[in-house]
PDB file of C-alpha atoms in Angstrom:
ATOM      1  CA  GLY A   1     -31.183  38.697  41.151  1.00  0.00           C
ATOM      2  CA  THR A   2     -29.783  37.990  44.611  1.00  0.00           C
ATOM      3  CA  ASP A   3     -26.875  36.033  42.094  1.00  0.00           C
ATOM      4  CA  ARG A   4     -26.049  39.860  41.018  1.00  0.00           C
ATOM      5  CA  HIS A   5     -26.282  41.215  44.860  1.00  0.00           C
ATOM      6  CA  ILE A   6     -23.690  39.274  45.858  1.00  0.00           C
ATOM      7  CA  LEU A   7     -21.329  39.792  43.175  1.00  0.00           C
ATOM      8  CA  HIS A   8     -21.578  43.637  43.774  1.00  0.00           C
ATOM      9  CA  GLY A   9     -21.554  43.239  47.419  1.00  0.00           C
ATOM     10  CA  GLU A  10     -24.911  44.300  48.019  1.00  0.00           C
ATOM     11  CA  TYR A  11     -25.967  40.715  49.877  1.00  0.00           C
ATOM     12  CA  PRO A  12     -23.971  38.999  52.770  1.00  0.00           C
ATOM     13  CA  ALA A  13     -22.007  36.759  51.067  1.00  0.00           C
ATOM     14  CA  LYS A  14     -18.269  34.552  52.332  1.00  0.00           C
ATOM     15  CA  TYR A  15     -15.415  35.503  49.370  1.00  0.00           C
ATOM     16  CA  PRO A  16     -14.104  33.768  47.132  1.00  0.00           C
ATOM     17  CA  LEU A  17     -17.212  32.069  46.114  1.00  0.00           C
ATOM     18  CA  ILE A  18     -18.291  29.680  43.551  1.00  0.00           C
ATOM     19  CA  MET A  19     -22.090  30.910  43.290  1.00  0.00           C
ATOM     20  CA  GLY A  20     -25.310  30.009  42.581  1.00  0.00           C
ATOM     21  CA  HIS A  21     -27.565  28.384  45.346  1.00  0.00           C
ATOM     22  CA  GLU A  22     -30.647  27.620  42.951  1.00  0.00           C
ATOM     23  CA  PHE A  23     -29.595  24.517  41.286  1.00  0.00           C
ATOM     24  CA  GLY A  24     -29.768  20.578  40.826  1.00  0.00           C
ATOM     25  CA  GLY A  25     -28.309  17.914  38.760  1.00  0.00           C
ATOM     26  CA  GLU A  26     -27.750  14.649  37.771  1.00  0.00           C
ATOM     27  CA  VAL A  27     -25.539  12.545  40.627  1.00  0.00           C
ATOM     28  CA  VAL A  28     -22.580  11.406  39.255  1.00  0.00           C
ATOM     29  CA  GLU A  29     -20.697   9.746  42.665  1.00  0.00           C
ATOM     30  CA  VAL A  30     -21.728   9.227  46.209  1.00  0.00           C
ATOM     31  CA  GLY A  31     -20.359   8.412  49.430  1.00  0.00           C
ATOM     32  CA  SER A  32     -20.996   5.821  52.239  1.00  0.00           C
ATOM     33  CA  ASN A  33     -24.948   5.176  52.972  1.00  0.00           C
ATOM     34  CA  SER A  34     -26.225   7.356  50.661  1.00  0.00           C
ATOM     35  CA  ASP A  35     -29.693   7.670  49.637  1.00  0.00           C
ATOM     36  CA  PHE A  36     -29.044   8.592  46.233  1.00  0.00           C
ATOM     37  CA  LYS A  37     -27.413   6.592  43.702  1.00  0.00           C
ATOM     38  CA  VAL A  38     -25.318   7.194  40.481  1.00  0.00           C
ATOM     39  CA  GLY A  39     -27.590   8.524  37.799  1.00  0.00           C
ATOM     40  CA  ASP A  40     -30.182   9.944  39.746  1.00  0.00           C
ATOM     41  CA  TRP A  41     -31.688  13.404  39.134  1.00  0.00           C
ATOM     42  CA  VAL A  42     -31.749  16.030  41.998  1.00  0.00           C
ATOM     43  CA  SER A  43     -32.700  19.328  43.719  1.00  0.00           C
ATOM     44  CA  ILE A  44     -30.996  21.203  46.294  1.00  0.00           C
ATOM     45  CA  ASP A  45     -32.043  23.012  49.298  1.00  0.00           C
ATOM     46  CA  PRO A  46     -28.634  24.872  49.144  1.00  0.00           C
ATOM     47  CA  ASN A  47     -29.697  26.666  53.104  1.00  0.00           C
ATOM     48  CA  ILE A  48     -28.088  24.216  55.193  1.00  0.00           C
ATOM     49  CA  VAL A  49     -28.635  24.622  58.810  1.00  0.00           C
ATOM     50  CA  CYS A  50     -26.849  23.149  62.070  1.00  0.00           C
ATOM     51  CA  MET A  51     -30.410  21.345  64.209  1.00  0.00           C
ATOM     52  CA  GLU A  52     -28.824  21.957  67.196  1.00  0.00           C
ATOM     53  CA  CYS A  53     -29.110  25.842  68.132  1.00  0.00           C
ATOM     54  CA  ASP A  54     -32.145  27.810  69.595  1.00  0.00           C
ATOM     55  CA  HIS A  55     -33.631  28.748  66.307  1.00  0.00           C
ATOM     56  CA  CYS A  56     -33.376  25.249  64.957  1.00  0.00           C
ATOM     57  CA  LEU A  57     -34.825  23.762  68.321  1.00  0.00           C
ATOM     58  CA  ALA A  58     -37.719  25.939  67.294  1.00  0.00           C
ATOM     59  CA  GLU A  59     -37.936  24.720  63.907  1.00  0.00           C
ATOM     60  CA  ARG A  60     -36.678  28.922  63.077  1.00  0.00           C
ATOM     61  CA  PHE A  61     -34.822  26.591  60.712  1.00  0.00           C
ATOM     62  CA  ALA A  62     -34.063  30.139  58.256  1.00  0.00           C
ATOM     63  CA  HIS A  63     -32.547  32.266  61.080  1.00  0.00           C
ATOM     64  CA  CYS A  64     -30.043  29.210  62.120  1.00  0.00           C
ATOM     65  CA  ARG A  65     -27.156  30.539  64.256  1.00  0.00           C
ATOM     66  CA  LYS A  66     -24.607  28.956  61.928  1.00  0.00           C
ATOM     67  CA  LEU A  67     -26.602  28.293  58.775  1.00  0.00           C
ATOM     68  CA  LEU A  68     -24.235  27.857  55.911  1.00  0.00           C
ATOM     69  CA  ALA A  69     -25.742  28.243  51.803  1.00  0.00           C
ATOM     70  CA  LEU A  70     -24.071  26.857  48.969  1.00  0.00           C
ATOM     71  CA  GLY A  71     -23.607  29.412  46.505  1.00  0.00           C
ATOM     72  CA  VAL A  72     -23.732  31.911  49.204  1.00  0.00           C
ATOM     73  CA  THR A  73     -21.345  30.867  52.247  1.00  0.00           C
ATOM     74  CA  LEU A  74     -20.211  27.853  50.923  1.00  0.00           C
ATOM     75  CA  ASN A  75     -19.792  27.284  46.915  1.00  0.00           C
ATOM     76  CA  GLY A  76     -22.332  26.744  45.127  1.00  0.00           C
ATOM     77  CA  GLY A  77     -23.531  25.420  41.818  1.00  0.00           C
ATOM     78  CA  PHE A  78     -22.071  27.522  39.121  1.00  0.00           C
ATOM     79  CA  ALA A  79     -19.266  24.340  38.083  1.00  0.00           C
ATOM     80  CA  ASP A  80     -18.907  21.414  36.242  1.00  0.00           C
ATOM     81  CA  TYR A  81     -19.673  19.525  40.047  1.00  0.00           C
ATOM     82  CA  VAL A  82     -20.672  20.365  42.886  1.00  0.00           C
ATOM     83  CA  LEU A  83     -20.154  18.388  46.655  1.00  0.00           C
ATOM     84  CA  VAL A  84     -23.145  18.047  48.621  1.00  0.00           C
ATOM     85  CA  PRO A  85     -24.145  16.761  51.943  1.00  0.00           C
ATOM     86  CA  LYS A  86     -27.228  14.056  51.456  1.00  0.00           C
ATOM     87  CA  SER A  87     -29.508  16.503  53.848  1.00  0.00           C
ATOM     88  CA  GLN A  88     -29.707  19.032  50.547  1.00  0.00           C
ATOM     89  CA  ALA A  89     -30.734  16.722  48.056  1.00  0.00           C
ATOM     90  CA  TYR A  90     -34.405  16.128  46.925  1.00  0.00           C
ATOM     91  CA  LYS A  91     -34.899  13.215  44.188  1.00  0.00           C
ATOM     92  CA  VAL A  92     -36.642  14.527  41.248  1.00  0.00           C
ATOM     93  CA  SER A  93     -38.187  12.202  38.922  1.00  0.00           C
ATOM     94  CA  LYS A  94     -36.527  12.523  35.164  1.00  0.00           C
ATOM     95  CA  SER A  95     -39.799  13.292  33.855  1.00  0.00           C
ATOM     96  CA  VAL A  96     -39.624  16.920  34.703  1.00  0.00           C
ATOM     97  CA  ASN A  97     -37.312  19.099  32.609  1.00  0.00           C
ATOM     98  CA  PRO A  98     -33.960  19.663  33.600  1.00  0.00           C
ATOM     99  CA  LEU A  99     -33.933  23.012  32.769  1.00  0.00           C
ATOM    100  CA  HIS A 100     -36.949  23.365  35.874  1.00  0.00           C
ATOM    101  CA  LEU A 101     -34.117  22.282  38.336  1.00  0.00           C
ATOM    102  CA  GLY A 102     -32.991  25.694  38.609  1.00  0.00           C
ATOM    103  CA  LEU A 103     -36.237  26.733  39.522  1.00  0.00           C
ATOM    104  CA  VAL A 104     -37.042  24.650  42.911  1.00  0.00           C
ATOM    105  CA  GLU A 105     -35.321  26.479  45.395  1.00  0.00           C
ATOM    106  CA  PRO A 106     -37.404  30.078  44.283  1.00  0.00           C
ATOM    107  CA  LEU A 107     -40.199  27.670  43.939  1.00  0.00           C
ATOM    108  CA  ALA A 108     -40.072  26.599  47.385  1.00  0.00           C
ATOM    109  CA  CYS A 109     -39.134  30.435  48.657  1.00  0.00           C
ATOM    110  CA  CYS A 110     -42.350  31.384  47.175  1.00  0.00           C
ATOM    111  CA  ILE A 111     -44.420  27.965  48.792  1.00  0.00           C
ATOM    112  CA  ARG A 112     -43.547  29.512  52.416  1.00  0.00           C
ATOM    113  CA  GLY A 113     -44.555  32.773  51.429  1.00  0.00           C
ATOM    114  CA  MET A 114     -47.728  31.345  50.148  1.00  0.00           C
ATOM    115  CA  ASP A 115     -47.745  29.397  54.002  1.00  0.00           C
ATOM    116  CA  LEU A 116     -47.796  32.672  55.855  1.00  0.00           C
ATOM    117  CA  ALA A 117     -49.968  34.523  53.537  1.00  0.00           C
ATOM    118  CA  GLN A 118     -52.759  31.941  53.967  1.00  0.00           C
ATOM    119  CA  VAL A 119     -54.430  32.900  50.746  1.00  0.00           C
ATOM    120  CA  GLN A 120     -58.322  31.979  50.642  1.00  0.00           C
ATOM    121  CA  PRO A 121     -60.369  31.479  48.016  1.00  0.00           C
ATOM    122  CA  GLY A 122     -61.860  34.709  46.385  1.00  0.00           C
ATOM    123  CA  ASP A 123     -58.936  36.197  47.985  1.00  0.00           C
ATOM    124  CA  ARG A 124     -57.712  39.536  45.916  1.00  0.00           C
ATOM    125  CA  VAL A 125     -54.063  39.894  45.612  1.00  0.00           C
ATOM    126  CA  ALA A 126     -51.409  41.965  44.544  1.00  0.00           C
ATOM    127  CA  VAL A 127     -47.757  40.938  43.305  1.00  0.00           C
ATOM    128  CA  PHE A 128     -45.216  43.417  43.088  1.00  0.00           C
ATOM    129  CA  GLY A 129     -42.674  42.058  40.899  1.00  0.00           C
ATOM    130  CA  GLY A 130     -42.319  40.356  37.447  1.00  0.00           C
ATOM    131  CA  GLY A 131     -39.564  38.771  38.024  1.00  0.00           C
ATOM    132  CA  SER A 132     -39.132  34.695  38.580  1.00  0.00           C
ATOM    133  CA  MET A 133     -40.601  34.753  41.665  1.00  0.00           C
ATOM    134  CA  GLY A 134     -43.660  37.259  40.807  1.00  0.00           C
ATOM    135  CA  MET A 135     -44.716  34.837  38.649  1.00  0.00           C
ATOM    136  CA  LEU A 136     -44.739  31.774  40.186  1.00  0.00           C
ATOM    137  CA  ILE A 137     -46.458  33.601  42.853  1.00  0.00           C
ATOM    138  CA  VAL A 138     -48.935  34.516  40.363  1.00  0.00           C
ATOM    139  CA  GLN A 139     -49.526  31.076  39.912  1.00  0.00           C
ATOM    140  CA  LEU A 140     -49.940  29.651  43.409  1.00  0.00           C
ATOM    141  CA  ALA A 141     -52.238  32.623  43.903  1.00  0.00           C
ATOM    142  CA  LYS A 142     -54.525  30.932  41.033  1.00  0.00           C
ATOM    143  CA  LEU A 143     -53.782  27.722  42.008  1.00  0.00           C
ATOM    144  CA  ALA A 144     -55.435  28.429  46.024  1.00  0.00           C
ATOM    145  CA  GLY A 145     -58.376  30.475  44.335  1.00  0.00           C
ATOM    146  CA  ALA A 146     -57.866  33.969  44.232  1.00  0.00           C
ATOM    147  CA  SER A 147     -60.801  35.718  42.552  1.00  0.00           C
ATOM    148  CA  GLU A 148     -58.233  38.459  41.449  1.00  0.00           C
ATOM    149  CA  VAL A 149     -54.504  38.534  41.019  1.00  0.00           C
ATOM    150  CA  VAL A 150     -53.004  41.926  40.335  1.00  0.00           C
ATOM    151  CA  LEU A 151     -49.310  42.188  39.071  1.00  0.00           C
ATOM    152  CA  ILE A 152     -47.404  45.364  39.209  1.00  0.00           C
ATOM    153  CA  THR A 153     -44.633  46.038  37.127  1.00  0.00           C
ATOM    154  CA  ARG A 154     -42.973  48.606  34.475  1.00  0.00           C
ATOM    155  CA  GLN A 155     -42.447  45.999  32.229  1.00  0.00           C
ATOM    156  CA  LYS A 156     -44.682  45.339  29.479  1.00  0.00           C
ATOM    157  CA  ALA A 157     -43.041  41.832  28.170  1.00  0.00           C
ATOM    158  CA  ARG A 158     -43.546  40.871  32.148  1.00  0.00           C
ATOM    159  CA  ARG A 159     -47.197  42.214  32.419  1.00  0.00           C
ATOM    160  CA  ASP A 160     -48.348  39.976  28.886  1.00  0.00           C
ATOM    161  CA  ILE A 161     -46.322  36.811  30.136  1.00  0.00           C
ATOM    162  CA  ALA A 162     -48.189  37.602  33.639  1.00  0.00           C
ATOM    163  CA  LEU A 163     -51.557  37.471  31.978  1.00  0.00           C
ATOM    164  CA  THR A 164     -51.411  34.468  30.128  1.00  0.00           C
ATOM    165  CA  LEU A 165     -50.360  32.920  33.043  1.00  0.00           C
ATOM    166  CA  GLY A 166     -53.656  33.599  35.578  1.00  0.00           C
ATOM    167  CA  ALA A 167     -52.650  37.412  36.402  1.00  0.00           C
ATOM    168  CA  THR A 168     -56.531  38.592  36.063  1.00  0.00           C
ATOM    169  CA  SER A 169     -54.843  41.724  35.376  1.00  0.00           C
ATOM    170  CA  ALA A 170     -51.720  43.907  34.977  1.00  0.00           C
ATOM    171  CA  ILE A 171     -50.628  47.075  35.539  1.00  0.00           C
ATOM    172  CA  ASP A 172     -47.391  49.657  35.069  1.00  0.00           C
ATOM    173  CA  PRO A 173     -46.707  52.213  37.775  1.00  0.00           C
ATOM    174  CA  LYS A 174     -44.590  54.241  35.410  1.00  0.00           C
ATOM    175  CA  THR A 175     -47.939  55.383  34.236  1.00  0.00           C
ATOM    176  CA  GLN A 176     -50.185  54.449  36.590  1.00  0.00           C
ATOM    177  CA  VAL A 177     -50.744  55.562  40.427  1.00  0.00           C
ATOM    178  CA  VAL A 178     -51.328  52.090  41.465  1.00  0.00           C
ATOM    179  CA  SER A 179     -52.979  52.874  45.150  1.00  0.00           C
ATOM    180  CA  GLU A 180     -56.131  54.770  42.541  1.00  0.00           C
ATOM    181  CA  VAL A 181     -56.172  51.182  40.448  1.00  0.00           C
ATOM    182  CA  ILE A 182     -56.090  48.993  43.192  1.00  0.00           C
ATOM    183  CA  LYS A 183     -57.509  48.899  46.696  1.00  0.00           C
ATOM    184  CA  GLU A 184     -59.049  46.728  49.298  1.00  0.00           C
ATOM    185  CA  MET A 185     -56.078  43.911  48.249  1.00  0.00           C
ATOM    186  CA  ASP A 186     -56.860  41.443  50.430  1.00  0.00           C
ATOM    187  CA  ILE A 187     -53.019  40.107  50.381  1.00  0.00           C
ATOM    188  CA  ALA A 188     -50.068  41.955  48.381  1.00  0.00           C
ATOM    189  CA  PHE A 189     -46.904  40.268  47.688  1.00  0.00           C
ATOM    190  CA  GLU A 190     -43.648  42.513  47.483  1.00  0.00           C
ATOM    191  CA  VAL A 191     -41.396  40.259  45.404  1.00  0.00           C
ATOM    192  CA  ALA A 192     -39.128  43.035  43.697  1.00  0.00           C
ATOM    193  CA  GLY A 193     -36.649  44.344  46.346  1.00  0.00           C
ATOM    194  CA  VAL A 194     -37.906  48.078  46.318  1.00  0.00           C
ATOM    195  CA  SER A 195     -38.864  50.411  49.094  1.00  0.00           C
ATOM    196  CA  GLU A 196     -40.956  51.911  46.819  1.00  0.00           C
ATOM    197  CA  THR A 197     -43.302  48.762  45.851  1.00  0.00           C
ATOM    198  CA  TYR A 198     -42.976  48.353  49.713  1.00  0.00           C
ATOM    199  CA  GLN A 199     -44.794  51.051  50.418  1.00  0.00           C
ATOM    200  CA  GLN A 200     -46.786  50.966  47.358  1.00  0.00           C
ATOM    201  CA  SER A 201     -47.826  47.176  48.948  1.00  0.00           C
ATOM    202  CA  CYS A 202     -48.571  48.214  52.210  1.00  0.00           C
ATOM    203  CA  GLU A 203     -50.815  50.671  50.753  1.00  0.00           C
ATOM    204  CA  VAL A 204     -53.060  48.766  48.716  1.00  0.00           C
ATOM    205  CA  VAL A 205     -54.081  46.582  50.789  1.00  0.00           C
ATOM    206  CA  ARG A 206     -57.375  46.552  52.938  1.00  0.00           C
ATOM    207  CA  ALA A 207     -58.155  47.248  56.688  1.00  0.00           C
ATOM    208  CA  GLU A 208     -56.584  44.077  58.227  1.00  0.00           C
ATOM    209  CA  GLY A 209     -54.736  42.942  55.289  1.00  0.00           C
ATOM    210  CA  THR A 210     -51.936  40.979  55.161  1.00  0.00           C
ATOM    211  CA  VAL A 211     -48.357  42.380  53.487  1.00  0.00           C
ATOM    212  CA  ILE A 212     -45.551  39.156  52.867  1.00  0.00           C
ATOM    213  CA  ILE A 213     -42.341  40.578  52.079  1.00  0.00           C
ATOM    214  CA  LEU A 214     -40.226  38.522  49.776  1.00  0.00           C
ATOM    215  CA  GLY A 215     -38.239  40.758  47.303  1.00  0.00           C
ATOM    216  CA  VAL A 216     -34.411  40.304  48.239  1.00  0.00           C
ATOM    217  CA  ALA A 217     -33.273  43.983  48.301  1.00  0.00           C
ATOM    218  CA  PRO A 218     -29.853  45.355  48.505  1.00  0.00           C
ATOM    219  CA  ALA A 219     -28.754  45.438  51.681  1.00  0.00           C
ATOM    220  CA  HIS A 220     -28.459  48.305  51.630  1.00  0.00           C
ATOM    221  CA  GLU A 221     -32.515  49.154  50.677  1.00  0.00           C
ATOM    222  CA  LYS A 222     -34.010  51.911  53.488  1.00  0.00           C
ATOM    223  CA  THR A 223     -37.783  52.636  53.789  1.00  0.00           C
ATOM    224  CA  GLU A 224     -40.059  55.460  55.310  1.00  0.00           C
ATOM    225  CA  VAL A 225     -43.188  54.301  56.588  1.00  0.00           C
ATOM    226  CA  SER A 226     -45.990  55.568  58.285  1.00  0.00           C
ATOM    227  CA  VAL A 227     -45.645  54.512  61.267  1.00  0.00           C
ATOM    228  CA  TYR A 228     -49.917  55.827  62.533  1.00  0.00           C
ATOM    229  CA  GLU A 229     -51.194  54.452  59.224  1.00  0.00           C
ATOM    230  CA  TYR A 230     -49.626  51.263  59.473  1.00  0.00           C
ATOM    231  CA  LEU A 231     -51.417  51.516  62.812  1.00  0.00           C
ATOM    232  CA  VAL A 232     -54.953  52.363  62.436  1.00  0.00           C
ATOM    233  CA  LYS A 233     -54.943  50.301  59.475  1.00  0.00           C
ATOM    234  CA  GLY A 234     -54.087  47.259  61.317  1.00  0.00           C
ATOM    235  CA  ILE A 235     -51.784  46.106  58.226  1.00  0.00           C
ATOM    236  CA  ARG A 236     -50.326  42.380  59.085  1.00  0.00           C
ATOM    237  CA  ILE A 237     -46.842  42.335  57.461  1.00  0.00           C
ATOM    238  CA  LEU A 238     -44.825  39.281  57.242  1.00  0.00           C
ATOM    239  CA  ALA A 239     -41.532  38.663  55.732  1.00  0.00           C
ATOM    240  CA  SER A 240     -40.282  35.143  54.593  1.00  0.00           C
ATOM    241  CA  TYR A 241     -36.772  35.040  54.274  1.00  0.00           C
ATOM    242  CA  LEU A 242     -35.374  31.470  52.915  1.00  0.00           C
ATOM    243  CA  ASN A 243     -36.986  28.396  51.926  1.00  0.00           C
ATOM    244  CA  PRO A 244     -37.641  26.067  55.156  1.00  0.00           C
ATOM    245  CA  ALA A 245     -38.827  22.592  55.101  1.00  0.00           C
ATOM    246  CA  THR A 246     -40.418  23.337  51.883  1.00  0.00           C
ATOM    247  CA  GLN A 247     -37.900  22.068  49.167  1.00  0.00           C
ATOM    248  CA  GLY A 248     -39.592  18.659  48.807  1.00  0.00           C
ATOM    249  CA  ARG A 249     -42.598  20.212  47.983  1.00  0.00           C
ATOM    250  CA  ALA A 250     -41.657  22.346  45.685  1.00  0.00           C
ATOM    251  CA  VAL A 251     -40.672  19.471  43.897  1.00  0.00           C
ATOM    252  CA  SER A 252     -43.783  17.838  43.674  1.00  0.00           C
ATOM    253  CA  LEU A 253     -45.322  20.737  42.779  1.00  0.00           C
ATOM    254  CA  ILE A 254     -43.394  20.573  39.296  1.00  0.00           C
ATOM    255  CA  GLU A 255     -43.693  17.049  38.793  1.00  0.00           C
ATOM    256  CA  SER A 256     -47.916  17.459  39.621  1.00  0.00           C
ATOM    257  CA  GLY A 257     -47.179  19.445  35.850  1.00  0.00           C
ATOM    258  CA  LYS A 258     -49.437  22.778  37.715  1.00  0.00           C
ATOM    259  CA  LEU A 259     -47.524  26.096  36.617  1.00  0.00           C
ATOM    260  CA  ASN A 260     -45.971  26.811  33.397  1.00  0.00           C
ATOM    261  CA  LEU A 261     -42.323  27.313  34.196  1.00  0.00           C
ATOM    262  CA  ASP A 262     -41.377  26.971  30.280  1.00  0.00           C
ATOM    263  CA  ALA A 263     -42.519  30.598  30.015  1.00  0.00           C
ATOM    264  CA  LEU A 264     -40.112  32.543  32.675  1.00  0.00           C
ATOM    265  CA  ILE A 265     -37.140  30.650  31.340  1.00  0.00           C
ATOM    266  CA  SER A 266     -35.595  33.818  28.808  1.00  0.00           C
ATOM    267  CA  LYS A 267     -32.736  32.803  27.732  1.00  0.00           C
ATOM    268  CA  VAL A 268     -30.327  29.180  28.710  1.00  0.00           C
ATOM    269  CA  ILE A 269     -26.756  30.355  28.792  1.00  0.00           C
ATOM    270  CA  THR A 270     -23.950  27.689  29.511  1.00  0.00           C
ATOM    271  CA  LEU A 271     -21.401  28.189  32.272  1.00  0.00           C
ATOM    272  CA  ASP A 272     -19.032  29.834  29.551  1.00  0.00           C
ATOM    273  CA  GLU A 273     -21.130  32.472  28.893  1.00  0.00           C
ATOM    274  CA  LEU A 274     -22.302  33.080  33.058  1.00  0.00           C
ATOM    275  CA  SER A 275     -19.342  35.780  33.556  1.00  0.00           C
ATOM    276  CA  THR A 276     -20.684  38.205  30.846  1.00  0.00           C
ATOM    277  CA  PHE A 277     -24.523  37.409  31.366  1.00  0.00           C
ATOM    278  CA  LEU A 278     -23.680  38.625  35.181  1.00  0.00           C
ATOM    279  CA  ALA A 279     -21.583  41.754  34.527  1.00  0.00           C
ATOM    280  CA  GLU A 280     -24.990  43.102  32.330  1.00  0.00           C
ATOM    281  CA  GLU A 281     -28.179  43.754  33.512  1.00  0.00           C
ATOM    282  CA  PRO A 282     -31.186  41.889  32.644  1.00  0.00           C
ATOM    283  CA  ARG A 283     -32.490  42.411  28.770  1.00  0.00           C
ATOM    284  CA  GLN A 284     -35.800  44.323  29.167  1.00  0.00           C
ATOM    285  CA  GLY A 285     -38.802  41.299  29.620  1.00  0.00           C
ATOM    286  CA  ASP A 286     -36.163  39.137  30.272  1.00  0.00           C
ATOM    287  CA  ILE A 287     -37.221  36.802  33.447  1.00  0.00           C
ATOM    288  CA  LYS A 288     -35.330  33.786  34.243  1.00  0.00           C
ATOM    289  CA  TYR A 289     -32.114  33.241  32.647  1.00  0.00           C
ATOM    290  CA  VAL A 290     -30.954  29.439  33.450  1.00  0.00           C
ATOM    291  CA  VAL A 291     -27.453  28.039  33.231  1.00  0.00           C
ATOM    292  CA  ARG A 292     -26.405  24.884  32.192  1.00  0.00           C
ATOM    293  CA  GLN A 293     -22.697  22.845  31.939  1.00  0.00           C
ATOM    294  CA  SER A 294     -22.398  23.196  28.417  1.00  0.00           C
TER     295      SER A 294
END
């Protein structure tokens, strides 16, 4: 999704650019003092921080004043070879399906959102958005002990998949009024990146409930809010940006085998096919396209 926003100028990037910020691969060459060897499999954290600015010193790494990002401000993973600093590489067991290397970074972003949400056993959780991150949040919420996990998305195929991944129910917002079907949720995750689902997320949580904003909206997207309603409900609205300090945890979780990632991969394409797929809208029901070298 973010790659399409970059392509259409809806997400800040530096052009010209080789995109691809969710990627991994095999080490084919190393520099001096490397922690890796040729043949290692690695997942790449695309976000490079300076470790010197006020935000970095306060461990607000996502807001580094000199932030660089592979696939956004630097050439990224949609290529045969990519040069990366060793600080951004995380070794991955070769027992992992190599296609899953492209899911480590979005999982790391989801883990950050879960950290902020502080899901507790027995919590009731709503997830707005049936893309790859929404499906990951469904699984993470179940692992955290949520008693109810409701996915809200317009696409039936995605609703069906969510039910196999641990969602207790799935809602079609085209045919149902979401705020009438679910109420008093402890936590809502907005993972669609549109104003309508942002508003719905705030509507369905209980008093002093939590809304986590994870979806990447186009830069021009705006929304109207009821300041009074949010005030009297006392809801907590937190935006979770990027994946600071969670990439290693995402690797470990994928290596554990506790997540169903195969269900999220709708199609595997090659670099030669990439431009065609980026120019088109995703097919109905599709969740994640993974690009491989050939």
